[in-house]
mmCIF file of C-alpha atoms in Angstrom:
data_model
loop_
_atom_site.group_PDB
_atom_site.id
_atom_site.type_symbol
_atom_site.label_atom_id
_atom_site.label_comp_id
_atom_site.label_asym_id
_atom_site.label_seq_id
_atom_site.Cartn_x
_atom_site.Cartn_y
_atom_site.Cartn_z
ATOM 1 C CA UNK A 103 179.960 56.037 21.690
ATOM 2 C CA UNK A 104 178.724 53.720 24.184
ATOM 3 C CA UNK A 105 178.048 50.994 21.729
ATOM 4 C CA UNK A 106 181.712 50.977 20.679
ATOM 5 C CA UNK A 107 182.778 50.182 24.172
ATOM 6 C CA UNK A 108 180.767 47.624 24.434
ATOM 7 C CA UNK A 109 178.878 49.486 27.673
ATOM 8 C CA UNK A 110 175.415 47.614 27.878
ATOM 9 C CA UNK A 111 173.789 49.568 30.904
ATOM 10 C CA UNK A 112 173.949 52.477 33.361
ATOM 11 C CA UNK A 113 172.913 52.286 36.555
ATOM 12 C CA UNK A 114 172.425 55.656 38.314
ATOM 13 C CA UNK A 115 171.327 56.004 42.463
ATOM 14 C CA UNK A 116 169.618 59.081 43.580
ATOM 15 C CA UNK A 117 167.816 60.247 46.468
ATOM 16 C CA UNK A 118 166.137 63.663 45.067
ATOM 17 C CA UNK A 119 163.336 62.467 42.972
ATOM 18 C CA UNK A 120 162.414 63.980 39.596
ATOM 19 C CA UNK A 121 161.528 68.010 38.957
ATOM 20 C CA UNK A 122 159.054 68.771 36.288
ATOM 21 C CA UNK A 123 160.307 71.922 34.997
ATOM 22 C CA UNK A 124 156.954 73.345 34.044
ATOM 23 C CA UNK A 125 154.611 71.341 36.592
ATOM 24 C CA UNK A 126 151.154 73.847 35.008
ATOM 25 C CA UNK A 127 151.959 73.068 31.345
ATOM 26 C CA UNK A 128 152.741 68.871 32.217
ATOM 27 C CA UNK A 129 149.418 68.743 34.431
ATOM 28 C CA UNK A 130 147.173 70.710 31.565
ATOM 29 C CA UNK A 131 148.936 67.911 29.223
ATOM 30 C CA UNK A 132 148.007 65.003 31.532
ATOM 31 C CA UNK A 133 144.188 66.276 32.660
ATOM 32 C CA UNK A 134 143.635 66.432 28.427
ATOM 33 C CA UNK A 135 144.603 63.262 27.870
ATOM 34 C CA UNK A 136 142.758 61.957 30.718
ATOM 35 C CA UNK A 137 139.775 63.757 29.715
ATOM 36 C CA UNK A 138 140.197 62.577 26.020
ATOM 37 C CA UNK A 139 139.938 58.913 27.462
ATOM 38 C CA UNK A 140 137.095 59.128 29.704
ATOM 39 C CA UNK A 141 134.972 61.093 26.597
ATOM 40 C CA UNK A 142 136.492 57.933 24.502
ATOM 41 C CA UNK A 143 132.952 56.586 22.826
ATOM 42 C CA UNK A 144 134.037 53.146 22.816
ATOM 43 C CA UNK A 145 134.974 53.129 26.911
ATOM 44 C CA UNK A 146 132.544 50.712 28.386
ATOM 45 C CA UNK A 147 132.859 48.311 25.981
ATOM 46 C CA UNK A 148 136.678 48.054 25.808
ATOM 47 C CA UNK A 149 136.207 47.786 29.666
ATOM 48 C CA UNK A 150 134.139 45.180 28.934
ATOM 49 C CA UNK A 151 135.422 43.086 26.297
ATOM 50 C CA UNK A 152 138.521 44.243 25.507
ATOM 51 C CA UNK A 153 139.847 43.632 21.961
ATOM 52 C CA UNK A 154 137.442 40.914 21.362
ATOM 53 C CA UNK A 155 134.972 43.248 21.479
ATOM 54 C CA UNK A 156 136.642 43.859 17.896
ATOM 55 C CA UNK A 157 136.264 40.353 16.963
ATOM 56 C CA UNK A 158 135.439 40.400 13.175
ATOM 57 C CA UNK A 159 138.451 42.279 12.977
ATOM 58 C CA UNK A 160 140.935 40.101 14.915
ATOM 59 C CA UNK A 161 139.319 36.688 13.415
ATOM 60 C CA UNK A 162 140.821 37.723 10.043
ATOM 61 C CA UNK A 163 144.428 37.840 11.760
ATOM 62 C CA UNK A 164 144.271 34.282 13.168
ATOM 63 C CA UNK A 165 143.136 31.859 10.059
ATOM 64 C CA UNK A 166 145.054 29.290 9.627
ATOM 65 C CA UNK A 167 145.146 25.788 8.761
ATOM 66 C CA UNK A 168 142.088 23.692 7.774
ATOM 67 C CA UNK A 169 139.720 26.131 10.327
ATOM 68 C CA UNK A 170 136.927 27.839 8.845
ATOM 69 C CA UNK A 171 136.028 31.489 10.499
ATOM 70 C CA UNK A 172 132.651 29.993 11.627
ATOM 71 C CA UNK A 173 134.188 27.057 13.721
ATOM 72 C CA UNK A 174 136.847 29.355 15.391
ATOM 73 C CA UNK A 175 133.799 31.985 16.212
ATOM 74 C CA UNK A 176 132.281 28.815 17.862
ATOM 75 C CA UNK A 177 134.903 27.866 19.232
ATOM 76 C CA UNK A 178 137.157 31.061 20.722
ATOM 77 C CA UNK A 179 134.055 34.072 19.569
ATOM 78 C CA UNK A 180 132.847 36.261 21.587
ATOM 79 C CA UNK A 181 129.889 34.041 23.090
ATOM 80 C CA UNK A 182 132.859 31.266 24.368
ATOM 81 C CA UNK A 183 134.467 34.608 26.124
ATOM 82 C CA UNK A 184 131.527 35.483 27.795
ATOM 83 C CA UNK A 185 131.212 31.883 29.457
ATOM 84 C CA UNK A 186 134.780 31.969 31.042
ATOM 85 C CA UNK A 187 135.371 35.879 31.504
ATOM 86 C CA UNK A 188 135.643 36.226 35.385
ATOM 87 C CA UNK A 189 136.820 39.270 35.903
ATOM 88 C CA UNK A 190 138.692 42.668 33.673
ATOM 89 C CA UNK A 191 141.881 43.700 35.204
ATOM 90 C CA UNK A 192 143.703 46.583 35.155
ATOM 91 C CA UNK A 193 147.553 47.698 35.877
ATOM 92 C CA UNK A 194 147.800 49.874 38.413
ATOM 93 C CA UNK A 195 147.527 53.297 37.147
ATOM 94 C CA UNK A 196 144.943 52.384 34.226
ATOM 95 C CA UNK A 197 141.442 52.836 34.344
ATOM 96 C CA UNK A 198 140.749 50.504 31.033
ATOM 97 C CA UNK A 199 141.171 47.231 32.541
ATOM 98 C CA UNK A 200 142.408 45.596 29.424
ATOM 99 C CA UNK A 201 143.509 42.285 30.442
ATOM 100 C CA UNK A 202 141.362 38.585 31.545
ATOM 101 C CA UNK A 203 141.005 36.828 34.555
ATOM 102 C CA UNK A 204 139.197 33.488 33.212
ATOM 103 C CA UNK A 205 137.998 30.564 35.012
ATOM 104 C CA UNK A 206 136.268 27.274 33.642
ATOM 105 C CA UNK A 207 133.010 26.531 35.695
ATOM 106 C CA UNK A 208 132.112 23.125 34.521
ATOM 107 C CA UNK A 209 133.443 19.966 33.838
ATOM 108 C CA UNK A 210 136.184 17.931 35.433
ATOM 109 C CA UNK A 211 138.195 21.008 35.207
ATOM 110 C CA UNK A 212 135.640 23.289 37.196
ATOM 111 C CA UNK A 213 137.277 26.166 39.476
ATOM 112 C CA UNK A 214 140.842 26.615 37.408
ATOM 113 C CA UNK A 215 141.587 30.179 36.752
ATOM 114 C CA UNK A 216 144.064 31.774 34.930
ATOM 115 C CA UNK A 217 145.336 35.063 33.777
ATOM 116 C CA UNK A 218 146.124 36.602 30.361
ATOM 117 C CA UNK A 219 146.244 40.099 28.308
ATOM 118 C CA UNK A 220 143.231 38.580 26.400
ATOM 119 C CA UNK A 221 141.017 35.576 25.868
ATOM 120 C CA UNK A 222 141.596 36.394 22.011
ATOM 121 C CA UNK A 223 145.481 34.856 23.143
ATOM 122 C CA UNK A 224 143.251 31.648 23.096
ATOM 123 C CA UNK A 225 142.180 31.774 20.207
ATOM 124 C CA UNK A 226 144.877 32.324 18.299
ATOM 125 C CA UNK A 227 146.734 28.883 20.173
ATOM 126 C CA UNK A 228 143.099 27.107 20.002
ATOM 127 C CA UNK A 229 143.381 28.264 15.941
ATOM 128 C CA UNK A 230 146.930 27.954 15.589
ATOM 129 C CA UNK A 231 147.471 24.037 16.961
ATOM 130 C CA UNK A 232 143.974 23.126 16.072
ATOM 131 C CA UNK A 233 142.940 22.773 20.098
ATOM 132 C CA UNK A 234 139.260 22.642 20.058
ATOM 133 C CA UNK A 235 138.596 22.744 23.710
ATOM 134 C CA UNK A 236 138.480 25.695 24.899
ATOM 135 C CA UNK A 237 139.706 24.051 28.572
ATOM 136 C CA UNK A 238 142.835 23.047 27.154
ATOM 137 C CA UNK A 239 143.774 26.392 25.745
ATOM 138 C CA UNK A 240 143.390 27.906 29.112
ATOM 139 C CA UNK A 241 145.809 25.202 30.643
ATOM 140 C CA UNK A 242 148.508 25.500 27.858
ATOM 141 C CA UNK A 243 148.450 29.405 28.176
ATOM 142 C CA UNK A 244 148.430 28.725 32.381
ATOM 143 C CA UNK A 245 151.421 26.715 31.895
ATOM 144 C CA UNK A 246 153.387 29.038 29.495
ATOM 145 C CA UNK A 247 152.671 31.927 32.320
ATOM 146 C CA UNK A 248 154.234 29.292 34.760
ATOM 147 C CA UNK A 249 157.751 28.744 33.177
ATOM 148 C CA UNK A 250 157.544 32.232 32.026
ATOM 149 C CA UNK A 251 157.398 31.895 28.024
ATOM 150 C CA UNK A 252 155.923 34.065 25.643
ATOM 151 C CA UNK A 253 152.949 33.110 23.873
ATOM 152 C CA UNK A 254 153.973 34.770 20.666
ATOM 153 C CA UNK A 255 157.116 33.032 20.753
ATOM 154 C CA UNK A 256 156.725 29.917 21.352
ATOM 155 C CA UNK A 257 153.845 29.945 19.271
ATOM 156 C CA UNK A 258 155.700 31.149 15.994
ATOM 157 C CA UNK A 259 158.647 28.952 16.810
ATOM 158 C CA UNK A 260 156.169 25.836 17.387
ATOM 159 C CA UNK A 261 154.312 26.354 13.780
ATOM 160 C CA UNK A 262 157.601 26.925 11.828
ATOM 161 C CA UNK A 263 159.042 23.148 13.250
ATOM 162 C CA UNK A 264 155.118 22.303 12.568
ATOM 163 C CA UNK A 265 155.385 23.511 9.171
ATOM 164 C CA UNK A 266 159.016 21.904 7.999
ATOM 165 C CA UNK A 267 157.671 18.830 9.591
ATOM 166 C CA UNK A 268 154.616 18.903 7.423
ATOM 167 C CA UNK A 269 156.836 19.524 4.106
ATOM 168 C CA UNK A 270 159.453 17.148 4.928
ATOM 169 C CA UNK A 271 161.664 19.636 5.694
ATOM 170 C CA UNK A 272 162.261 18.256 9.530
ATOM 171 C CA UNK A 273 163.933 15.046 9.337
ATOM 172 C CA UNK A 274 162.841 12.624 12.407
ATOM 173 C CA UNK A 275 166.698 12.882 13.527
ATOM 174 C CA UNK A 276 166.410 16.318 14.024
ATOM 175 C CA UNK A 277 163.313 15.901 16.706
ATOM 176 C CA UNK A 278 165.496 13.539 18.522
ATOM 177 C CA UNK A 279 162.543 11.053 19.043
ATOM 178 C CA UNK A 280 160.042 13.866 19.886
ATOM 179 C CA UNK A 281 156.826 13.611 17.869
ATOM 180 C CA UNK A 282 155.306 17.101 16.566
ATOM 181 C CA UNK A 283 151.564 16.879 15.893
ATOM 182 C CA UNK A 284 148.354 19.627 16.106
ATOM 183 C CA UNK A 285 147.142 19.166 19.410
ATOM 184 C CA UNK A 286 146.975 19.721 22.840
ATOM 185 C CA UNK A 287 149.173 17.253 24.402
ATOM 186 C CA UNK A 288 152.013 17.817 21.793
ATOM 187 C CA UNK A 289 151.894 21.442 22.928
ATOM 188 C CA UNK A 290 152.069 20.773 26.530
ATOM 189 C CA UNK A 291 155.440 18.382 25.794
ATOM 190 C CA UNK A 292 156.838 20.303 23.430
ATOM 191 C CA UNK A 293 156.924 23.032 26.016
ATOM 192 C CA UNK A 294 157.959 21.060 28.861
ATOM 193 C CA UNK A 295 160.869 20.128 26.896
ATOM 194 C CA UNK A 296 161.942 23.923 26.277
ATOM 195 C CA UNK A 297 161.858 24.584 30.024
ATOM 196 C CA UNK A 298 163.816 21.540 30.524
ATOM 197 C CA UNK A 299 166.135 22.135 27.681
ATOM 198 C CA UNK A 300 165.066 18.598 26.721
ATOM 199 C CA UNK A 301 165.864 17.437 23.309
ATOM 200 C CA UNK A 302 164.293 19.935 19.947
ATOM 201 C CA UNK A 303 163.124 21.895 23.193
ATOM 202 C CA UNK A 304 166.807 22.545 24.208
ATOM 203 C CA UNK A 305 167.209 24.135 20.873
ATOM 204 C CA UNK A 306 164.103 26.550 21.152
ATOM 205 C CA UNK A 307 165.355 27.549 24.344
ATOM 206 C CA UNK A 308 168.408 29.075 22.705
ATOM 207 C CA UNK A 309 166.039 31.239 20.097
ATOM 208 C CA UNK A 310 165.656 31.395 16.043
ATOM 209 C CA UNK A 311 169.531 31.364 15.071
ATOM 210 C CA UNK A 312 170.240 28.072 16.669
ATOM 211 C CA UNK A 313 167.198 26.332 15.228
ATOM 212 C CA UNK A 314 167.788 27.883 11.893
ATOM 213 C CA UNK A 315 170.923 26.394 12.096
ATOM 214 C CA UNK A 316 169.776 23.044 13.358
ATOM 215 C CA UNK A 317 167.289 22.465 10.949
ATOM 216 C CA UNK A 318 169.402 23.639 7.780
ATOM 217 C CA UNK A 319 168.881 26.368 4.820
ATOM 218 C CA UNK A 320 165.938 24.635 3.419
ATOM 219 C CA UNK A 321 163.829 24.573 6.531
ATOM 220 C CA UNK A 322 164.689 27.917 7.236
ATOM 221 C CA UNK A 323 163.080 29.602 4.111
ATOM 222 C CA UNK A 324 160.213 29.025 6.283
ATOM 223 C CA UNK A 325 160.800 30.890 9.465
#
């Protein structure tokens, strides 16, 4: 009913807060589930690590490309997480902190920290457009958090114009003068130019339907 008139929300003011009908029954259900998490074997180290505590795992999920398994573990493993973990967080009302607070504590980029649901997020960028400095990663994913874009997203849409590229499937015309490689600095243009709606970028901006339709049937088969 509401989708035939076309209603898209409902906003609704109160002042009397919510009543639990059966306050015993929702507290026994909470306390269980509690309790069923702090028994959880696995606790301390997903405190610790997080999901890249399941590593093996994970590493099969984010080959691509010319990588092997060993160079990414070298690269993005579990050792590399150790040396720029600084801190698990948590939201508010969790007591798994589940998400990274990194910082790099060498090099000309000593001091920079950053923030993100894991360090395996690295990896799969690092894997995906062949970065192999760990540094760089961190910045790209920094920057992404900065204009607000989604990893996943831009990611994905960033491979497929990768991918027709690589099969001749992107015609030069299409990129309006912007060059596409594997690599860091491509990366950190490519998204510039999204948050700046600035040439192919303008076009990612406005999601998959518009590329698919700038790039053409073929290209899409890809996506």
């Amino acid at each position: 009913v509401m989708g035939s008139k076309n209603l898209k929300a409902v906003a609704v003011k109160g002042s009397r807060g919510v009543r639990v009908s059966d306050s015993k029954r929702f507290m026994k259900a909470v306390d269980d589930l509690f309790r069923r998490a702090r028994n959880y074997p696995q606790l301390k180290e997903n405190i610790d690590k997080g999901i890249m505590g399941n590593w093996d795992n994970y590493l099969k999920q984010i080959l691509v490309g010319d990588w092997t398994p060993e160079k990414i573990t070298e690269l993005y493993g579990p050792e590399a997480y150790t040396k720029y973990k600084w801190r698990r967080l948590a939201c508010t009302p969790c007591f798994t902190a589940d998400k990274d607070a990194l910082i790099i504590r060498d090099g000309e980029d000593a001091g920079f920290c950053t923030y993100t649901h894991s360090f395996l997020t690295l990896a799969m960028t690092g894997s995906l457009f062949q970065i192999d400095k760990v540094n760089e990663s961190m910045k790209l994913g920094h920057l992404l958090n900065t204009y607000g874009g989604c990893s996943m997203t831009f990611g994905s849409m960033a491979n497929f114009l990768l991918e027709a590229q690589e099969k001749g499937l992107l015609p030069l015309e299409k990129l309006e003068g912007f060059p596409l490689k594997r690599n860091y600095e491509s990366m950190v243009n490519l998204l510039q130019a999204v948050a700046f709606r600035e040439g192919i970028g303008d076009v990612m901006a406005d999601g998959w339907d518009r590329i698919l339709e700038h790039l053409g049937p073929e290209a899409a088969k890809l996506a």
